[in-house]
């Protein structure tokens, strides 16, 4: 009889243990389901929450770059946006045509992942559906192909020998769509007094800074009256 009683107690302990384990598992699952969704990108560098269908050919995307010169660009232009590119669709996938080293095409999700905290803003030409026809987009792509493979322009010159990011966007829109996106400026228009900016300028130019060089900054394109914001996760 004592043995039967012990077996019953042991069986009861096992049942209680199983029930407790199931309750803990259920609570953990509930907690996970209530966690806020990530608003940037996941570990597979895939875009989440923001519908990829919202992107269109010719969109301009901006981010805060993590490159060595990014801080100097932000300080000189008084803007957090230090890198930008053009979005195009190829098949079912979106890509960014950008001026890095060298000028190239980068998958959109990888481009976003390179930026600070996966943050970005997408702007679009007002009345893009009427202006950016299939023919115009094809013209823009042809300009891109002619500039593809160019070295990145560390000295921000206006020639096509080397190209920097906002210069690329301005020239593609100008030559492919006959539209000026952003106001052209001179290097002297920027804030060059900060020590970080001065250090970068000294490395690039020494004592011969071309103050009269024509330039276009990411923020000049960002602030263009011809553009409207369509996507932002800032």
mmCIF file of C-alpha atoms in Angstrom:
data_model
loop_
_atom_site.group_PDB
_atom_site.id
_atom_site.type_symbol
_atom_site.label_atom_id
_atom_site.label_comp_id
_atom_site.label_asym_id
_atom_site.label_seq_id
_atom_site.Cartn_x
_atom_site.Cartn_y
_atom_site.Cartn_z
ATOM 1 C CA UNK A 1 0.000 0.000 0.000
ATOM 2 C CA UNK A 2 2.830 2.380 0.867
ATOM 3 C CA UNK A 3 4.366 1.766 -2.599
ATOM 4 C CA UNK A 4 1.079 2.589 -4.339
ATOM 5 C CA UNK A 5 0.782 5.787 -2.316
ATOM 6 C CA UNK A 6 4.319 6.853 -3.298
ATOM 7 C CA UNK A 7 3.560 6.165 -6.965
ATOM 8 C CA UNK A 8 0.455 8.353 -6.759
ATOM 9 C CA UNK A 9 2.446 11.188 -5.177
ATOM 10 C CA UNK A 10 5.147 10.901 -7.856
ATOM 11 C CA UNK A 11 2.524 10.913 -10.609
ATOM 12 C CA UNK A 12 0.954 14.023 -9.072
ATOM 13 C CA UNK A 13 4.320 15.821 -8.989
ATOM 14 C CA UNK A 14 4.966 14.989 -12.648
ATOM 15 C CA UNK A 15 1.526 16.311 -13.694
ATOM 16 C CA UNK A 16 2.022 19.560 -11.744
ATOM 17 C CA UNK A 17 5.428 19.984 -13.363
ATOM 18 C CA UNK A 18 4.040 19.550 -16.873
ATOM 19 C CA UNK A 19 1.234 22.054 -16.193
ATOM 20 C CA UNK A 20 3.733 24.592 -14.813
ATOM 21 C CA UNK A 21 5.953 24.182 -17.878
ATOM 22 C CA UNK A 22 3.004 24.757 -20.215
ATOM 23 C CA UNK A 23 1.983 27.898 -18.296
ATOM 24 C CA UNK A 24 5.504 29.382 -18.468
ATOM 25 C CA UNK A 25 5.684 28.655 -22.200
ATOM 26 C CA UNK A 26 2.310 30.339 -22.788
ATOM 27 C CA UNK A 27 3.314 33.444 -20.801
ATOM 28 C CA UNK A 28 6.570 33.741 -22.761
ATOM 29 C CA UNK A 29 4.720 33.476 -26.085
ATOM 30 C CA UNK A 30 2.254 36.167 -24.974
ATOM 31 C CA UNK A 31 5.086 38.477 -23.923
ATOM 32 C CA UNK A 32 6.846 38.067 -27.288
ATOM 33 C CA UNK A 33 3.649 38.778 -29.208
ATOM 34 C CA UNK A 34 3.194 42.069 -27.319
ATOM 35 C CA UNK A 35 6.716 43.362 -28.002
ATOM 36 C CA UNK A 36 6.731 46.411 -30.348
ATOM 37 C CA UNK A 37 7.657 45.661 -33.969
ATOM 38 C CA UNK A 38 11.009 46.922 -35.181
ATOM 39 C CA UNK A 39 10.686 50.006 -37.350
ATOM 40 C CA UNK A 40 13.878 49.734 -39.371
ATOM 41 C CA UNK A 41 15.279 46.510 -40.768
ATOM 42 C CA UNK A 42 15.720 43.010 -39.407
ATOM 43 C CA UNK A 43 18.856 40.905 -39.139
ATOM 44 C CA UNK A 44 18.413 39.751 -42.731
ATOM 45 C CA UNK A 45 18.587 43.368 -43.965
ATOM 46 C CA UNK A 46 15.033 43.156 -45.289
ATOM 47 C CA UNK A 47 12.727 46.167 -45.209
ATOM 48 C CA UNK A 48 9.932 45.775 -42.658
ATOM 49 C CA UNK A 49 6.676 47.633 -42.100
ATOM 50 C CA UNK A 50 7.344 50.091 -44.911
ATOM 51 C CA UNK A 51 5.662 48.660 -47.997
ATOM 52 C CA UNK A 52 8.120 48.176 -50.851
ATOM 53 C CA UNK A 53 5.284 48.974 -53.255
ATOM 54 C CA UNK A 54 5.499 52.605 -52.169
ATOM 55 C CA UNK A 55 8.818 53.096 -53.976
ATOM 56 C CA UNK A 56 8.900 54.317 -57.580
ATOM 57 C CA UNK A 57 11.474 54.771 -60.305
ATOM 58 C CA UNK A 58 13.261 58.080 -59.896
ATOM 59 C CA UNK A 59 12.662 58.421 -56.151
ATOM 60 C CA UNK A 60 15.509 60.055 -54.227
ATOM 61 C CA UNK A 61 16.559 58.472 -50.932
ATOM 62 C CA UNK A 62 18.513 60.190 -48.141
ATOM 63 C CA UNK A 63 20.336 58.897 -45.070
ATOM 64 C CA UNK A 64 22.994 59.768 -42.511
ATOM 65 C CA UNK A 65 26.077 58.000 -43.761
ATOM 66 C CA UNK A 66 28.559 56.291 -41.450
ATOM 67 C CA UNK A 67 31.502 57.178 -43.708
ATOM 68 C CA UNK A 68 34.547 59.023 -42.393
ATOM 69 C CA UNK A 69 33.591 62.274 -44.105
ATOM 70 C CA UNK A 70 29.928 62.198 -43.044
ATOM 71 C CA UNK A 71 30.345 64.378 -39.953
ATOM 72 C CA UNK A 72 32.189 67.059 -41.917
ATOM 73 C CA UNK A 73 29.409 67.114 -44.538
ATOM 74 C CA UNK A 74 26.734 67.422 -41.846
ATOM 75 C CA UNK A 75 28.542 70.298 -40.154
ATOM 76 C CA UNK A 76 29.381 72.154 -43.362
ATOM 77 C CA UNK A 77 25.852 71.880 -44.772
ATOM 78 C CA UNK A 78 24.026 72.091 -41.414
ATOM 79 C CA UNK A 79 22.020 68.955 -42.156
ATOM 80 C CA UNK A 80 21.889 65.383 -40.872
ATOM 81 C CA UNK A 81 21.614 64.057 -44.433
ATOM 82 C CA UNK A 82 25.076 63.247 -45.755
ATOM 83 C CA UNK A 83 24.354 60.668 -48.467
ATOM 84 C CA UNK A 84 21.693 60.191 -51.129
ATOM 85 C CA UNK A 85 20.910 58.065 -54.172
ATOM 86 C CA UNK A 86 18.371 57.319 -56.908
ATOM 87 C CA UNK A 87 15.905 54.443 -56.649
ATOM 88 C CA UNK A 88 15.115 52.259 -59.669
ATOM 89 C CA UNK A 89 13.223 48.995 -59.995
ATOM 90 C CA UNK A 90 14.664 46.037 -61.878
ATOM 91 C CA UNK A 91 12.319 43.070 -62.132
ATOM 92 C CA UNK A 92 10.731 42.674 -58.713
ATOM 93 C CA UNK A 93 13.580 44.315 -56.793
ATOM 94 C CA UNK A 94 14.533 47.891 -55.981
ATOM 95 C CA UNK A 95 18.059 49.264 -56.239
ATOM 96 C CA UNK A 96 19.855 52.511 -55.422
ATOM 97 C CA UNK A 97 22.128 54.096 -57.996
ATOM 98 C CA UNK A 98 24.726 55.899 -55.918
ATOM 99 C CA UNK A 99 28.113 57.578 -56.015
ATOM 100 C CA UNK A 100 30.424 55.777 -53.625
ATOM 101 C CA UNK A 101 33.681 54.140 -54.658
ATOM 102 C CA UNK A 102 32.934 53.573 -57.454
ATOM 103 C CA UNK A 103 29.584 54.827 -58.760
ATOM 104 C CA UNK A 104 27.423 51.700 -58.690
ATOM 105 C CA UNK A 105 24.051 50.027 -58.163
ATOM 106 C CA UNK A 106 23.264 48.747 -54.642
ATOM 107 C CA UNK A 107 20.234 46.672 -53.517
ATOM 108 C CA UNK A 108 17.858 48.957 -51.634
ATOM 109 C CA UNK A 109 17.832 46.946 -48.407
ATOM 110 C CA UNK A 110 21.638 46.862 -48.273
ATOM 111 C CA UNK A 111 21.789 50.612 -48.959
ATOM 112 C CA UNK A 112 19.418 51.288 -46.063
ATOM 113 C CA UNK A 113 21.365 48.958 -43.755
ATOM 114 C CA UNK A 114 24.554 50.989 -44.325
ATOM 115 C CA UNK A 115 22.996 54.164 -42.907
ATOM 116 C CA UNK A 116 22.787 55.268 -39.305
ATOM 117 C CA UNK A 117 20.186 53.156 -37.448
ATOM 118 C CA UNK A 118 18.607 52.120 -40.754
ATOM 119 C CA UNK A 119 16.916 55.536 -40.985
ATOM 120 C CA UNK A 120 16.031 57.078 -44.326
ATOM 121 C CA UNK A 121 13.771 59.530 -46.136
ATOM 122 C CA UNK A 122 12.423 59.086 -49.660
ATOM 123 C CA UNK A 123 11.411 62.113 -51.747
ATOM 124 C CA UNK A 124 9.639 62.154 -55.087
ATOM 125 C CA UNK A 125 9.206 64.654 -57.869
ATOM 126 C CA UNK A 126 5.849 66.406 -57.619
ATOM 127 C CA UNK A 127 3.569 65.101 -60.399
ATOM 128 C CA UNK A 128 6.098 62.322 -61.015
ATOM 129 C CA UNK A 129 3.435 60.140 -62.638
ATOM 130 C CA UNK A 130 3.000 62.716 -65.398
ATOM 131 C CA UNK A 131 6.606 63.890 -65.706
ATOM 132 C CA UNK A 132 8.649 60.712 -65.204
ATOM 133 C CA UNK A 133 7.244 58.715 -68.096
ATOM 134 C CA UNK A 134 8.755 55.406 -69.181
ATOM 135 C CA UNK A 135 10.744 57.286 -71.826
ATOM 136 C CA UNK A 136 12.124 59.797 -69.302
ATOM 137 C CA UNK A 137 13.041 57.047 -66.833
ATOM 138 C CA UNK A 138 14.841 55.211 -69.617
ATOM 139 C CA UNK A 139 16.753 58.410 -70.464
ATOM 140 C CA UNK A 140 17.737 58.783 -66.805
ATOM 141 C CA UNK A 141 18.939 55.187 -66.706
ATOM 142 C CA UNK A 142 21.088 55.820 -69.770
ATOM 143 C CA UNK A 143 22.726 58.771 -67.992
ATOM 144 C CA UNK A 144 23.315 56.487 -65.001
ATOM 145 C CA UNK A 145 24.968 53.883 -67.221
ATOM 146 C CA UNK A 146 27.327 56.499 -68.643
ATOM 147 C CA UNK A 147 28.392 57.536 -65.146
ATOM 148 C CA UNK A 148 28.540 54.019 -63.686
ATOM 149 C CA UNK A 149 32.028 52.965 -62.662
ATOM 150 C CA UNK A 150 33.321 56.523 -62.176
ATOM 151 C CA UNK A 151 35.519 57.073 -59.144
ATOM 152 C CA UNK A 152 34.093 58.896 -56.147
ATOM 153 C CA UNK A 153 34.985 62.593 -56.077
ATOM 154 C CA UNK A 154 36.680 63.417 -52.771
ATOM 155 C CA UNK A 155 37.302 67.032 -53.819
ATOM 156 C CA UNK A 156 33.732 67.738 -55.018
ATOM 157 C CA UNK A 157 34.640 69.043 -58.465
ATOM 158 C CA UNK A 158 31.931 69.705 -61.050
ATOM 159 C CA UNK A 159 33.483 67.726 -63.893
ATOM 160 C CA UNK A 160 32.371 64.204 -64.860
ATOM 161 C CA UNK A 161 35.839 62.778 -64.277
ATOM 162 C CA UNK A 162 34.806 61.861 -60.730
ATOM 163 C CA UNK A 163 31.339 62.010 -59.169
ATOM 164 C CA UNK A 164 29.921 62.510 -55.659
ATOM 165 C CA UNK A 165 26.442 61.490 -54.472
ATOM 166 C CA UNK A 166 24.346 64.651 -54.816
ATOM 167 C CA UNK A 167 26.171 65.627 -58.002
ATOM 168 C CA UNK A 168 25.114 62.280 -59.478
ATOM 169 C CA UNK A 169 21.443 62.898 -58.700
ATOM 170 C CA UNK A 170 21.511 66.463 -60.021
ATOM 171 C CA UNK A 171 23.160 65.481 -63.310
ATOM 172 C CA UNK A 172 20.909 62.449 -63.898
ATOM 173 C CA UNK A 173 17.783 64.566 -63.453
ATOM 174 C CA UNK A 174 19.203 67.454 -65.486
ATOM 175 C CA UNK A 175 20.382 65.329 -68.424
ATOM 176 C CA UNK A 176 17.706 62.638 -68.338
ATOM 177 C CA UNK A 177 14.614 64.670 -67.416
ATOM 178 C CA UNK A 178 15.755 68.281 -68.063
ATOM 179 C CA UNK A 179 14.939 69.228 -64.469
ATOM 180 C CA UNK A 180 17.127 71.086 -61.960
ATOM 181 C CA UNK A 181 16.732 69.384 -58.577
ATOM 182 C CA UNK A 182 18.222 71.663 -55.913
ATOM 183 C CA UNK A 183 20.056 74.962 -56.020
ATOM 184 C CA UNK A 184 23.668 74.947 -57.170
ATOM 185 C CA UNK A 185 26.050 76.729 -54.812
ATOM 186 C CA UNK A 186 29.708 77.597 -54.412
ATOM 187 C CA UNK A 187 31.980 75.863 -51.916
ATOM 188 C CA UNK A 188 32.336 79.211 -50.144
ATOM 189 C CA UNK A 189 28.605 79.134 -49.260
ATOM 190 C CA UNK A 190 29.128 76.363 -46.718
ATOM 191 C CA UNK A 191 30.208 76.601 -43.082
ATOM 192 C CA UNK A 192 33.906 75.771 -43.283
ATOM 193 C CA UNK A 193 34.941 77.145 -39.855
ATOM 194 C CA UNK A 194 34.325 74.054 -37.724
ATOM 195 C CA UNK A 195 37.562 72.272 -36.845
ATOM 196 C CA UNK A 196 36.245 68.938 -38.128
ATOM 197 C CA UNK A 197 35.414 70.541 -41.463
ATOM 198 C CA UNK A 198 38.728 72.383 -41.551
ATOM 199 C CA UNK A 199 40.616 69.147 -40.905
ATOM 200 C CA UNK A 200 38.842 67.377 -43.739
ATOM 201 C CA UNK A 201 39.332 70.296 -46.118
ATOM 202 C CA UNK A 202 43.019 70.516 -45.285
ATOM 203 C CA UNK A 203 43.500 66.818 -46.066
ATOM 204 C CA UNK A 204 41.695 67.198 -49.399
ATOM 205 C CA UNK A 205 42.991 70.549 -50.623
ATOM 206 C CA UNK A 206 45.886 71.700 -48.472
ATOM 207 C CA UNK A 207 46.069 75.494 -48.740
ATOM 208 C CA UNK A 208 44.377 75.628 -52.158
ATOM 209 C CA UNK A 209 40.673 75.361 -51.359
ATOM 210 C CA UNK A 210 38.631 76.073 -54.537
ATOM 211 C CA UNK A 211 36.103 78.388 -52.892
ATOM 212 C CA UNK A 212 34.479 79.205 -56.236
ATOM 213 C CA UNK A 213 33.837 75.575 -57.222
ATOM 214 C CA UNK A 214 30.231 74.800 -58.185
ATOM 215 C CA UNK A 215 28.699 72.244 -55.816
ATOM 216 C CA UNK A 216 25.350 70.664 -54.983
ATOM 217 C CA UNK A 217 24.797 69.300 -51.475
ATOM 218 C CA UNK A 218 22.439 66.532 -50.316
ATOM 219 C CA UNK A 219 20.438 69.037 -48.285
ATOM 220 C CA UNK A 220 20.030 71.350 -51.301
ATOM 221 C CA UNK A 221 18.354 68.491 -53.158
ATOM 222 C CA UNK A 222 16.389 67.506 -50.028
ATOM 223 C CA UNK A 223 14.946 71.034 -49.729
ATOM 224 C CA UNK A 224 14.008 71.350 -53.403
ATOM 225 C CA UNK A 225 10.508 72.743 -53.911
ATOM 226 C CA UNK A 226 10.090 70.237 -56.742
ATOM 227 C CA UNK A 227 10.103 67.291 -54.339
ATOM 228 C CA UNK A 228 7.669 65.910 -51.790
ATOM 229 C CA UNK A 229 8.345 63.413 -48.987
ATOM 230 C CA UNK A 230 6.682 60.032 -49.572
ATOM 231 C CA UNK A 231 8.397 57.749 -47.023
ATOM 232 C CA UNK A 232 10.302 58.443 -43.798
ATOM 233 C CA UNK A 233 11.180 56.366 -40.751
ATOM 234 C CA UNK A 234 13.039 59.136 -38.884
#
